[in-house]
Coordinates of C-alpha atoms in Angstrom, one line a residue:
Chain A
M223 CA -3.0 36.6 6.8
N224 CA -2.2 35.2 3.6
A225 CA -1.3 38.7 2.3
N226 CA 2.0 38.4 4.1
P227 CA 4.7 37.6 1.5
D228 CA 6.8 35.9 4.2
T229 CA 4.2 33.4 5.0
I230 CA 5.7 30.1 3.9
L231 CA 3.0 27.7 5.0
A232 CA -0.5 28.6 5.7
V233 CA -2.9 25.8 6.8
A234 CA -6.5 26.8 7.2
G235 CA -9.4 24.6 8.7
L236 CA -7.6 21.4 8.1
T237 CA -9.9 18.6 9.1
L238 CA -8.8 14.9 8.6
A239 CA -10.9 11.9 9.1
R240 CA -11.0 8.2 8.6
G241 CA -13.9 5.7 8.5
P242 CA -17.3 5.6 6.8
R243 CA -18.4 8.8 5.1
H244 CA -21.6 9.0 7.0
R245 CA -19.9 8.7 10.5
P246 CA -16.4 9.7 10.1
E247 CA -13.9 9.6 12.9
I248 CA -12.4 13.1 13.2
L249 CA -8.6 12.8 13.7
V250 CA -7.7 16.4 13.1
D251 CA -10.3 19.0 13.7
D252 CA -10.1 22.4 12.2
L253 CA -6.4 22.9 12.4
S254 CA -5.1 26.4 11.3
L255 CA -1.6 27.5 11.4
T256 CA 0.9 29.8 9.7
I257 CA 4.7 29.8 9.5
Q258 CA 6.8 32.8 8.4
A259 CA 10.1 32.6 6.8
G260 CA 12.8 32.3 9.4
E261 CA 10.3 31.2 12.0
M262 CA 10.0 28.0 14.0
L263 CA 6.6 26.8 15.0
A264 CA 6.4 23.9 17.4
L265 CA 3.4 21.6 17.2
V266 CA 3.1 20.1 20.7
G267 CA 0.9 17.3 21.7
E268 CA 0.6 13.8 23.1
S269 CA 0.8 10.7 21.0
G270 CA -2.2 10.4 18.8
S271 CA -3.0 14.1 18.9
G272 CA -2.7 14.4 15.2
K273 CA 0.8 16.1 14.9
S274 CA 2.4 13.7 12.4
L275 CA -0.8 13.3 10.6
S276 CA -1.0 17.0 10.0
A277 CA 2.6 17.0 8.7
A278 CA 1.6 14.0 6.4
A279 CA -1.4 16.1 5.1
V280 CA 1.1 18.9 4.2
F281 CA 3.1 16.5 2.1
G282 CA 0.0 15.0 0.6
L283 CA 1.0 11.5 1.9
L284 CA -1.8 10.7 4.2
P285 CA -1.9 7.0 5.3
A286 CA -4.3 4.7 3.6
G287 CA -7.9 5.2 4.9
V288 CA -7.3 8.7 6.2
R289 CA -8.6 11.6 4.2
R290 CA -8.9 15.3 4.2
I291 CA -12.6 16.4 4.5
A292 CA -11.9 20.2 4.7
G293 CA -9.3 22.9 4.8
S294 CA -6.7 24.3 2.7
I295 CA -2.9 24.0 2.6
R296 CA -1.0 26.8 1.0
L297 CA 2.7 26.8 0.5
Q298 CA 4.1 30.1 -0.5
G299 CA 0.6 31.2 -1.5
Q300 CA 0.1 28.1 -3.8
E301 CA -2.8 25.8 -2.8
L302 CA -1.6 22.2 -2.4
T303 CA -4.8 20.4 -1.9
G304 CA -6.5 18.9 -4.9
R305 CA -3.2 18.6 -6.7
S306 CA -2.4 15.6 -8.7
E307 CA 0.2 13.1 -7.2
R308 CA 2.5 14.0 -10.0
A309 CA 2.4 17.8 -9.2
L310 CA 2.8 17.0 -5.5
R311 CA 5.8 14.9 -6.3
A312 CA 7.5 17.9 -7.9
I313 CA 6.8 20.0 -4.8
R314 CA 7.9 17.3 -2.2
G315 CA 11.6 17.7 -1.6
R316 CA 12.0 20.7 -3.7
A317 CA 9.7 23.1 -1.8
M318 CA 9.5 21.3 1.5
G319 CA 11.8 18.9 3.2
L320 CA 11.1 16.4 6.0
V321 CA 13.2 15.1 8.8
F322 CA 12.2 11.8 10.3
Q323 CA 12.1 10.7 13.9
N324 CA 14.4 7.8 13.6
P325 CA 17.6 8.4 11.5
L326 CA 18.6 4.7 11.9
T327 CA 15.9 3.5 9.6
A328 CA 15.3 6.5 7.4
L329 CA 18.5 6.0 5.4
N330 CA 19.0 3.2 3.0
P331 CA 21.7 1.0 4.5
S332 CA 23.0 0.0 1.2
L333 CA 23.5 3.4 -0.3
S334 CA 26.2 5.8 0.7
V335 CA 25.1 9.0 2.5
Q336 CA 26.5 11.1 -0.3
A337 CA 24.5 9.2 -2.8
Q338 CA 21.3 9.4 -1.0
I339 CA 21.7 13.2 -0.7
A340 CA 22.6 13.4 -4.4
E341 CA 19.6 11.3 -5.3
V342 CA 17.3 14.1 -4.2
Y343 CA 18.8 16.4 -6.9
R344 CA 18.5 13.6 -9.3
V345 CA 14.9 12.9 -8.5
H346 CA 14.2 16.6 -9.1
R347 CA 16.4 16.6 -12.2
Q348 CA 18.7 19.3 -11.0
G349 CA 22.1 18.9 -12.5
S350 CA 24.4 16.0 -13.4
R351 CA 25.6 13.3 -11.2
T352 CA 28.8 14.9 -10.5
A353 CA 27.2 18.2 -9.8
A354 CA 24.8 16.6 -7.5
R355 CA 27.6 14.8 -5.7
A356 CA 29.4 18.2 -5.3
R357 CA 26.4 19.9 -3.9
A358 CA 25.8 16.9 -1.6
S359 CA 29.4 17.4 -0.2
A360 CA 28.8 21.1 0.4
L361 CA 25.6 20.3 2.2
L362 CA 27.2 17.8 4.4
A363 CA 29.8 20.5 5.4
E364 CA 26.9 22.9 6.1
V365 CA 25.3 20.6 8.5
G366 CA 28.5 19.9 10.4
L367 CA 29.7 16.8 8.7
Q368 CA 32.9 18.2 7.2
D369 CA 34.5 14.7 7.6
L370 CA 32.0 13.3 5.1
S371 CA 32.4 15.8 2.4
G372 CA 35.5 14.2 0.9
P373 CA 35.3 11.9 -2.2
R374 CA 35.1 8.6 -0.2
D375 CA 31.8 7.1 0.3
H376 CA 30.3 6.7 3.8
Y377 CA 27.5 4.3 4.6
P378 CA 24.9 4.8 7.3
H379 CA 26.2 2.0 9.4
Q380 CA 29.5 3.8 9.8
L381 CA 27.8 6.9 11.3
S382 CA 26.5 7.6 14.8
G383 CA 22.8 8.5 15.4
G384 CA 23.6 12.2 15.6
M385 CA 25.6 12.1 12.3
R386 CA 22.8 10.2 10.6
Q387 CA 20.3 12.8 11.8
R388 CA 22.5 15.6 10.3
A389 CA 22.8 13.7 7.1
M390 CA 18.9 13.4 7.1
I391 CA 18.7 17.2 7.6
A392 CA 21.2 17.7 4.7
M393 CA 19.0 15.4 2.6
A394 CA 15.9 17.4 3.4
L395 CA 17.6 20.7 2.5
A396 CA 19.1 19.4 -0.7
C397 CA 16.9 21.5 -3.0
D398 CA 16.9 24.5 -0.7
P399 CA 13.3 24.3 0.3
P400 CA 11.8 27.3 2.1
L401 CA 9.9 24.9 4.5
L402 CA 11.5 22.1 6.8
V403 CA 9.2 19.9 8.7
A404 CA 11.0 18.1 11.5
D405 CA 8.9 15.2 12.9
E406 CA 10.3 14.4 16.4
P407 CA 13.8 14.8 15.0
T408 CA 15.4 14.3 18.3
T409 CA 13.4 11.6 20.0
A410 CA 15.7 8.8 19.0
L411 CA 18.8 10.6 20.1
D412 CA 20.5 11.0 23.4
V413 CA 20.4 14.3 25.3
L414 CA 23.7 15.8 24.2
V415 CA 23.1 15.0 20.7
Q416 CA 19.6 16.4 21.0
A417 CA 21.0 19.7 21.9
Q418 CA 23.4 19.6 18.9
I419 CA 20.6 18.9 16.4
L420 CA 18.4 21.6 17.9
A421 CA 21.2 24.0 17.7
L422 CA 21.8 23.0 14.0
L423 CA 18.0 23.5 13.2
A424 CA 18.2 26.9 14.9
R425 CA 21.3 27.9 12.9
L426 CA 19.7 26.8 9.6
Q427 CA 16.6 28.8 10.5
R428 CA 18.6 31.8 11.1
E429 CA 21.2 31.5 8.2
R430 CA 18.8 30.2 5.6
G431 CA 15.7 32.1 6.7
L432 CA 14.1 28.6 6.8
A433 CA 10.5 28.2 8.1
I434 CA 10.5 25.2 10.4
L435 CA 7.6 23.1 11.5
F436 CA 8.9 21.3 14.7
I437 CA 6.8 18.4 15.8
T438 CA 7.3 17.1 19.3
H439 CA 5.7 15.8 22.4
D440 CA 8.2 17.6 24.6
L441 CA 6.9 20.9 25.7
R442 CA 10.0 21.9 27.4
L443 CA 12.2 21.2 24.3
A444 CA 9.6 23.1 22.2
A445 CA 9.7 26.1 24.4
R446 CA 13.6 26.1 24.3
T447 CA 13.8 25.9 20.6
A448 CA 10.8 27.3 18.8
D449 CA 9.5 30.9 18.3
R450 CA 5.9 30.0 18.6
L451 CA 4.0 27.1 20.1
L452 CA 0.8 25.4 19.1
V453 CA -0.7 23.0 21.6
L454 CA -2.8 20.2 20.0
Y455 CA -5.1 17.9 22.1
A456 CA -7.1 15.1 20.4
G457 CA -6.8 16.7 17.1
A458 CA -7.8 20.3 18.0
I459 CA -5.9 23.4 18.9
M460 CA -5.9 24.2 22.6
E461 CA -3.6 27.1 22.7
E462 CA -1.4 29.0 20.2
G463 CA 1.0 31.8 20.5
A464 CA 4.6 33.0 21.1
V465 CA 6.6 30.9 23.5
A466 CA 6.9 33.8 26.0
D467 CA 3.0 33.9 26.3
V468 CA 2.1 30.2 26.0
F469 CA 4.9 28.7 27.9
E470 CA 5.5 31.4 30.5
A471 CA 1.9 32.1 31.2
P472 CA -0.3 29.4 29.9
R473 CA -4.0 30.3 29.7
H474 CA -5.4 27.0 28.8
P475 CA -5.6 24.3 31.6
Y476 CA -4.2 21.7 29.3
T477 CA -1.0 23.6 28.5
K478 CA -0.7 24.4 32.2
A479 CA -1.0 20.7 33.0
L480 CA 1.5 19.7 30.3
K481 CA 3.9 22.2 31.8
A482 CA 3.3 21.0 35.3
A483 CA 4.0 17.4 34.0
I484 CA 7.7 18.4 33.2
P485 CA 9.8 16.6 35.7
P486 CA 11.5 19.2 37.9
L487 CA 15.3 19.7 37.8
P488 CA 17.0 19.0 40.1
A489 CA 15.0 16.0 40.9
T490 CA 12.9 16.1 44.1
S491 CA 11.4 13.5 46.1
Q492 CA 8.0 14.8 45.3
R493 CA 5.6 12.6 43.3
L494 CA 5.7 13.6 39.6
F495 CA 2.5 15.4 38.3
E496 CA 0.5 13.7 35.8
I497 CA -2.8 14.4 34.0
P498 CA -5.4 12.1 35.1
G499 CA -7.0 9.8 32.5
L500 CA -6.2 9.3 28.9
P501 CA -6.9 11.3 25.7
P502 CA -10.3 10.3 24.2
P503 CA -10.2 7.7 21.4
P504 CA -10.9 9.1 17.9
G505 CA -14.5 9.1 17.2
P506 CA -17.3 11.4 18.0
P507 CA -15.6 13.8 20.5
P508 CA -17.2 14.4 23.8
S509 CA -19.7 17.2 23.8
G510 CA -18.2 20.5 24.8
C511 CA -14.5 20.9 25.5
R512 CA -12.6 17.8 24.6
F513 CA -10.3 18.2 27.5
A514 CA -13.1 18.6 30.0
P515 CA -13.1 15.0 31.3
R516 CA -9.5 15.4 32.4
C517 CA -9.4 19.1 33.3
G518 CA -8.8 20.1 36.8
H519 CA -10.7 23.4 36.4
V520 CA -13.7 22.0 34.6
R521 CA -17.1 23.8 35.3
P522 CA -20.5 22.7 34.2
D523 CA -20.7 24.8 31.2
C524 CA -17.5 23.3 29.7
R525 CA -19.4 20.3 28.6
D526 CA -22.2 22.3 26.9
A527 CA -20.4 23.8 24.0
V528 CA -17.0 23.8 22.2
P529 CA -15.0 26.7 23.3
P530 CA -13.8 28.8 20.3
L531 CA -10.3 30.0 19.9
R532 CA -10.0 33.4 21.3
G533 CA -7.7 35.9 22.9
A534 CA -4.6 38.0 21.7
P535 CA -1.9 37.8 21.1
A536 CA -1.9 34.1 22.2
R537 CA -5.1 32.4 21.3
F538 CA -6.7 29.7 23.5
A539 CA -9.8 27.5 23.5
C540 CA -11.2 27.6 26.8
F541 CA -14.1 29.3 28.6
H542 CA -12.3 29.7 31.9
P543 CA -8.7 30.4 31.1
C544 CA -6.3 30.3 33.9
Q545 CA -5.2 33.6 35.2
D546 CA -1.7 34.8 35.7
Q547 CA 0.2 32.4 37.9
Chain B
M156 CA 24.6 -9.2 4.1
T157 CA 26.3 -6.3 2.5
E158 CA 27.9 -5.2 5.8
T159 CA 31.7 -5.3 5.8
R160 CA 32.2 -6.4 9.2
D161 CA 35.6 -4.8 9.8
A162 CA 34.6 -1.5 8.3
T163 CA 34.9 0.9 11.1
V164 CA 33.7 4.5 11.7
G165 CA 36.1 7.2 10.7
R166 CA 38.8 7.8 8.2
G167 CA 42.2 6.3 7.9
V168 CA 41.0 2.9 9.0
A169 CA 42.2 0.4 6.5
V170 CA 39.3 -1.4 4.9
R171 CA 40.1 -4.6 3.1
G172 CA 40.7 -4.4 -0.6
R173 CA 37.6 -4.7 -2.8
W174 CA 38.4 -8.2 -4.2
S175 CA 39.2 -9.8 -0.9
A176 CA 36.0 -8.2 0.6
V177 CA 34.0 -9.8 -2.1
V178 CA 35.6 -13.2 -1.7
G179 CA 35.4 -13.0 2.0
D180 CA 31.8 -12.3 1.9
I181 CA 31.1 -15.4 -0.2
S182 CA 31.0 -18.7 1.5
S183 CA 33.4 -21.5 0.4
L184 CA 30.4 -23.5 -0.5
S185 CA 29.3 -21.0 -3.0
L186 CA 32.9 -20.6 -4.4
L187 CA 33.1 -24.5 -4.8
G188 CA 29.8 -24.6 -6.6
G189 CA 30.8 -21.7 -8.8
A190 CA 34.1 -23.4 -9.7
L191 CA 32.2 -26.7 -10.6
F192 CA 29.7 -24.8 -12.6
T193 CA 32.5 -22.8 -14.4
A194 CA 34.2 -26.2 -15.0
L195 CA 31.1 -27.6 -16.7
G196 CA 30.8 -24.4 -18.8
L197 CA 34.5 -24.8 -19.9
F198 CA 34.0 -28.4 -20.7
S199 CA 31.0 -27.4 -23.0
W200 CA 32.4 -24.5 -24.8
V201 CA 36.2 -24.7 -24.6
G202 CA 36.2 -28.5 -24.7
P203 CA 35.3 -28.7 -28.4
L204 CA 38.1 -26.5 -29.2
L205 CA 40.6 -29.0 -27.6
Y206 CA 38.7 -32.2 -28.5
R207 CA 38.1 -31.7 -32.2
H208 CA 35.6 -34.4 -33.1
S209 CA 32.2 -34.0 -34.6
D210 CA 29.2 -34.7 -32.4
L211 CA 27.2 -35.8 -35.5
A212 CA 29.7 -37.8 -37.5
I213 CA 28.7 -41.3 -37.7
H214 CA 31.5 -44.0 -37.4
A215 CA 29.6 -47.0 -38.8
H216 CA 32.3 -49.6 -37.8
H217 CA 32.4 -48.3 -34.2
I218 CA 28.9 -48.8 -32.9
L219 CA 28.3 -49.0 -29.2
K220 CA 32.0 -49.0 -28.3
A221 CA 32.9 -48.9 -24.8
P222 CA 35.2 -46.1 -23.6
D223 CA 38.8 -46.5 -25.0
A224 CA 41.7 -44.5 -26.2
R225 CA 40.1 -43.3 -29.4
F226 CA 36.6 -42.7 -28.0
P227 CA 37.3 -41.7 -24.3
L228 CA 33.5 -41.9 -23.5
G229 CA 32.5 -44.5 -26.0
T230 CA 30.2 -44.3 -28.9
D231 CA 26.3 -44.6 -29.2
A232 CA 24.1 -46.9 -31.2
L233 CA 24.9 -44.8 -34.4
G234 CA 28.5 -44.8 -33.8
R235 CA 28.7 -41.1 -32.7
D236 CA 31.4 -39.9 -30.2
V237 CA 29.8 -39.6 -26.8
L238 CA 32.3 -37.2 -25.4
A239 CA 31.7 -34.8 -28.4
R240 CA 28.0 -35.1 -27.9
L241 CA 28.2 -34.5 -24.2
M242 CA 30.1 -31.3 -24.9
R243 CA 27.7 -30.1 -27.7
G244 CA 24.8 -31.2 -25.4
G245 CA 26.2 -29.1 -22.5
Q246 CA 26.1 -26.1 -24.8
T247 CA 22.4 -26.4 -25.5
T248 CA 21.4 -27.5 -22.1
L249 CA 23.3 -24.7 -20.3
A250 CA 22.4 -22.0 -22.8
I251 CA 18.7 -22.8 -22.8
S252 CA 18.6 -23.1 -18.9
L253 CA 20.4 -19.7 -18.6
G254 CA 18.1 -18.0 -21.1
A255 CA 15.0 -19.5 -19.3
T256 CA 16.3 -18.4 -15.9
L257 CA 16.8 -14.8 -17.3
I258 CA 13.2 -14.8 -18.7
G259 CA 12.0 -16.1 -15.4
L260 CA 13.9 -13.4 -13.6
L261 CA 12.6 -10.7 -15.6
G262 CA 9.1 -12.0 -15.7
G263 CA 9.2 -12.6 -12.0
L264 CA 10.5 -9.1 -11.3
L265 CA 8.1 -7.2 -13.5
Y266 CA 5.1 -9.2 -12.2
G267 CA 6.0 -9.2 -8.5
M268 CA 7.1 -5.5 -8.6
T269 CA 3.8 -4.5 -10.2
S270 CA 1.8 -6.4 -7.7
G271 CA 3.9 -5.3 -4.7
M272 CA 3.9 -1.6 -5.7
G273 CA 0.4 -1.3 -7.2
P274 CA -2.9 -0.5 -5.5
S275 CA -4.4 -3.2 -3.4
W276 CA -7.0 -4.3 -5.8
L277 CA -4.3 -4.9 -8.5
D278 CA -2.2 -6.8 -6.0
R279 CA -5.1 -9.0 -5.0
T280 CA -6.0 -9.8 -8.7
L281 CA -2.5 -10.5 -9.8
M282 CA -1.8 -12.7 -6.8
R283 CA -5.1 -14.7 -7.3
L284 CA -4.1 -15.1 -11.0
L285 CA -0.6 -16.4 -9.8
D286 CA -2.3 -18.9 -7.5
A287 CA -4.2 -20.2 -10.3
V288 CA -1.0 -20.6 -12.5
L289 CA 0.8 -22.2 -9.7
A290 CA -2.0 -24.7 -9.1
I291 CA -1.0 -26.2 -12.5
P292 CA 1.8 -28.7 -12.2
T293 CA 4.8 -27.3 -14.0
L294 CA 5.7 -30.6 -15.9
V295 CA 2.1 -30.9 -17.1
M296 CA 2.1 -27.4 -18.3
M297 CA 5.4 -27.9 -20.0
I298 CA 4.2 -31.1 -21.8
F299 CA 1.1 -29.4 -22.9
F300 CA 3.0 -26.5 -24.6
A301 CA 5.7 -28.7 -25.8
A302 CA 3.1 -30.8 -27.7
I303 CA 1.7 -27.9 -29.5
V304 CA 4.8 -25.7 -30.5
P305 CA 7.7 -26.7 -32.7
L306 CA 10.6 -27.7 -30.6
G307 CA 13.8 -25.8 -31.0
P308 CA 16.3 -24.0 -28.8
I309 CA 14.4 -20.7 -28.8
S310 CA 10.9 -22.2 -28.3
L311 CA 12.3 -24.4 -25.4
T312 CA 13.9 -21.3 -23.8
L313 CA 10.6 -19.4 -24.0
L314 CA 8.7 -22.5 -22.8
L315 CA 10.9 -23.0 -19.7
G316 CA 10.9 -19.3 -19.0
L317 CA 7.1 -19.3 -19.2
V318 CA 6.9 -21.8 -16.2
S319 CA 9.8 -20.3 -14.2
W320 CA 8.6 -16.9 -13.3
P321 CA 5.5 -17.5 -10.9
G322 CA 7.6 -18.7 -7.9
L323 CA 9.9 -15.7 -8.2
A324 CA 7.1 -13.3 -8.7
R325 CA 5.6 -14.2 -5.4
V326 CA 8.9 -13.7 -3.6
V327 CA 9.6 -10.4 -5.3
R328 CA 6.0 -9.2 -4.5
N329 CA 6.4 -10.1 -0.8
E330 CA 9.8 -8.5 -0.6
A331 CA 8.4 -5.3 -2.3
L332 CA 5.6 -5.1 0.2
A333 CA 8.1 -5.5 3.1
A334 CA 10.5 -3.0 1.7
R335 CA 7.7 -0.5 0.8
G336 CA 6.9 0.1 4.5
R337 CA 10.5 0.8 5.5
D338 CA 11.3 4.2 6.7
Y339 CA 13.9 5.0 3.9
V340 CA 11.3 4.3 1.2
R341 CA 8.7 6.5 3.0
A342 CA 11.6 9.1 3.2
A343 CA 12.2 8.8 -0.6
R344 CA 8.5 9.5 -1.2
Q345 CA 8.7 12.6 1.0
F346 CA 11.6 13.8 -1.1
G347 CA 9.4 13.5 -4.2
A348 CA 10.6 10.2 -5.6
G349 CA 8.0 8.4 -7.9
P350 CA 7.0 4.7 -7.9
L351 CA 9.4 3.7 -10.6
Y352 CA 12.3 5.4 -9.0
I353 CA 11.6 3.8 -5.6
A354 CA 11.2 0.4 -7.3
R355 CA 14.6 0.8 -9.2
V356 CA 16.7 2.4 -6.5
H357 CA 15.4 1.2 -3.3
L358 CA 13.2 -2.0 -3.7
L359 CA 15.4 -3.7 -6.2
R360 CA 18.5 -3.0 -4.0
A361 CA 16.7 -4.4 -0.9
M362 CA 15.7 -7.5 -2.7
L363 CA 18.9 -8.1 -4.7
P364 CA 20.5 -10.7 -2.4
L365 CA 17.3 -12.7 -2.4
I366 CA 17.0 -12.5 -6.2
V367 CA 20.5 -13.8 -6.6
V368 CA 19.9 -16.7 -4.3
N369 CA 16.6 -17.4 -6.1
A370 CA 18.1 -17.2 -9.5
T371 CA 20.7 -20.0 -8.7
F372 CA 18.0 -22.3 -7.5
L373 CA 15.9 -21.4 -10.6
M374 CA 18.8 -22.2 -12.8
A375 CA 19.0 -25.7 -11.2
D376 CA 15.4 -26.1 -11.7
M377 CA 15.7 -25.1 -15.4
I378 CA 18.4 -27.6 -16.0
L379 CA 16.4 -30.3 -14.4
G380 CA 13.2 -29.2 -16.3
L381 CA 15.0 -29.2 -19.6
S382 CA 16.6 -32.6 -19.0
G383 CA 13.2 -33.9 -17.9
L384 CA 11.5 -32.7 -21.1
S385 CA 14.3 -34.0 -23.3
F386 CA 14.2 -37.3 -21.5
L387 CA 10.6 -37.5 -22.3
G388 CA 11.5 -36.8 -26.0
L389 CA 10.0 -33.3 -25.8
G390 CA 13.3 -31.3 -25.6
I391 CA 16.0 -30.8 -28.2
Q392 CA 15.2 -33.1 -31.2
P393 CA 17.7 -35.6 -32.5
P394 CA 20.2 -35.7 -34.1
H395 CA 21.1 -32.6 -32.0
A396 CA 22.5 -33.3 -28.6
S397 CA 21.3 -32.2 -25.1
W398 CA 22.1 -34.0 -21.8
G399 CA 18.5 -35.1 -21.2
G400 CA 18.3 -36.3 -24.8
L401 CA 21.4 -38.4 -24.4
L402 CA 19.9 -40.0 -21.4
N403 CA 16.7 -40.7 -23.3
S404 CA 18.4 -42.3 -26.3
G405 CA 20.8 -44.2 -24.0
A406 CA 18.3 -45.5 -21.5
G407 CA 17.1 -48.6 -23.4
L408 CA 20.8 -49.4 -24.4
A409 CA 22.2 -49.2 -21.0
V410 CA 20.1 -52.1 -20.0
I411 CA 21.9 -54.3 -22.3
G412 CA 25.3 -53.1 -21.0
S413 CA 26.1 -49.8 -22.6
W414 CA 26.5 -48.1 -19.3
W415 CA 28.6 -45.2 -20.6
L416 CA 25.5 -43.8 -22.6
I417 CA 23.7 -42.9 -19.4
V418 CA 26.3 -42.5 -16.7
F419 CA 28.1 -39.6 -18.3
P420 CA 25.1 -37.5 -19.2
G421 CA 23.6 -38.3 -15.9
L422 CA 26.7 -37.2 -14.1
A423 CA 26.7 -34.0 -16.1
I424 CA 23.2 -33.1 -15.1
F425 CA 23.8 -34.1 -11.5
L426 CA 26.9 -32.1 -11.3
A427 CA 25.4 -29.0 -12.9
I428 CA 22.3 -29.1 -10.5
L429 CA 24.6 -29.7 -7.6
A430 CA 26.8 -26.8 -8.5
M431 CA 24.0 -24.4 -8.8
N432 CA 22.4 -25.6 -5.5
M433 CA 25.8 -25.3 -3.8
V434 CA 26.1 -21.6 -4.9
G435 CA 22.5 -20.9 -3.8
Q436 CA 22.8 -22.6 -0.5
G437 CA 26.1 -20.9 0.2
L438 CA 24.6 -17.5 -0.5
L439 CA 21.6 -18.3 1.5
A440 CA 23.6 -19.3 4.6
R441 CA 25.5 -15.9 4.2
R442 CA 22.3 -14.1 3.9
E443 CA 20.6 -15.5 6.9
G444 CA 23.8 -15.4 8.9
P445 CA 25.8 -18.3 10.6

């Protein structure tokens, strides 16, 4: 699968853990994914399922105490794991950009938006101060902030949440990276602005041929925006495939349960569906399928062995997949 | 604190001029303190240009003269002009204090930044070391060093600078730790910024208000520290003047009635420290909000 020249990001067998070496707590277990140029892959999962941690691993910025114990991360065919901090610094921002969840805190309040975008060029030593400034203005116009592309400085507190998130996206795109990682980019925004930001991401994906890793807990949002879905549960892949397959006809009971948990529109007086129980805490996973304790379709053999990923074109990790609805 | 309160979203909205925005952001207490301190600076440096009398010339027939028309602040036991000495003493006192403050600022920034940005083992080591340094009373440390080095303006500046940085180092380190966890610093790392860049652009900017406030209080401390040393005879050596030194040489004589020998230098020290504290207090109030 690495042979494809359009493959931007290829993660294989990524396993992240924390705690003592002899008894590590596995946080992300054997995660593999690929994203092609011009494709948006949505990483869907509950809080603590390892979505953001996986993104941090791609950037080589794991939080203290968390380490990668296996797996490879390839960006445009280049292996990123095992590189020095210095080498990674040259790649961050230049070959991959990141958009944060909360645009209110991700911008420095005492620096103008233009200066903050220009600083990405400066950090990567691309062009003079004035050139960086001009490119920042052009970028702001590209993400729909034409009003800010003039010579006057604009500070974050003068912008609305949606404008700030656009500015963040401009910052992430400053050095034309082939890969954009968007970590819950719309969670802090209201619904209308959410739709605008998603439309912007889709346009950039189309116009720039950008590969986007879209991290979200919102299955419906993911299905509406992304090309492919990857459903994570407790650090492991449950199901992966094109939106048409995974969302429209989920085979894994977890995906199906997630879909059923989407509140219906228009609202009915019915009680909302919820998945019973809580995700397992990090630590030695329950034997067998890790979703078994909460699964509505659980059978005795589910607890005996870990179901491997199988199926085509969509892959799922379940012994007793749901049949067509 | 840098927020301009009436800056509104959108273009075409009149934002106050730069100068009035700056003055509007500084409290009147700070302005008053600043004016007072400027007046003391003018007194020390511009004063001698207007009042052309030597601070070292001895008027043997005018010993211990009370203030009159010829010697506005009187003369000392050697018949030297107290006003001229007060001006000259202001130059040494203020210059040395300012130099020491700058050294303390630089040292505190470097040490605190290294500790706050570095790995946790380095942070722990540097902070324990700082605890040890802070455990020694400042005055005792200054007296110890003052006893073993030749005393001059440069050595005194270094000496005061040496004891001035630890408090600031701790403040800087704590601020760096707090700022390091902010989202925009994390964002900068994701964009490929290195630690030096982050320290310079983001951390320094975040802690600038605090540093300015601390520098003013530090300056007040340095004036007091230098005056204390001079009063103990460990400061600027006679015949050269400093405010603390004038106090020292006048203390014994004041008892027998030469009040002008201690009142004026004492007032100068008092006003200088008051001015710096007013500046600092005013900035602090602005930083913390009304």
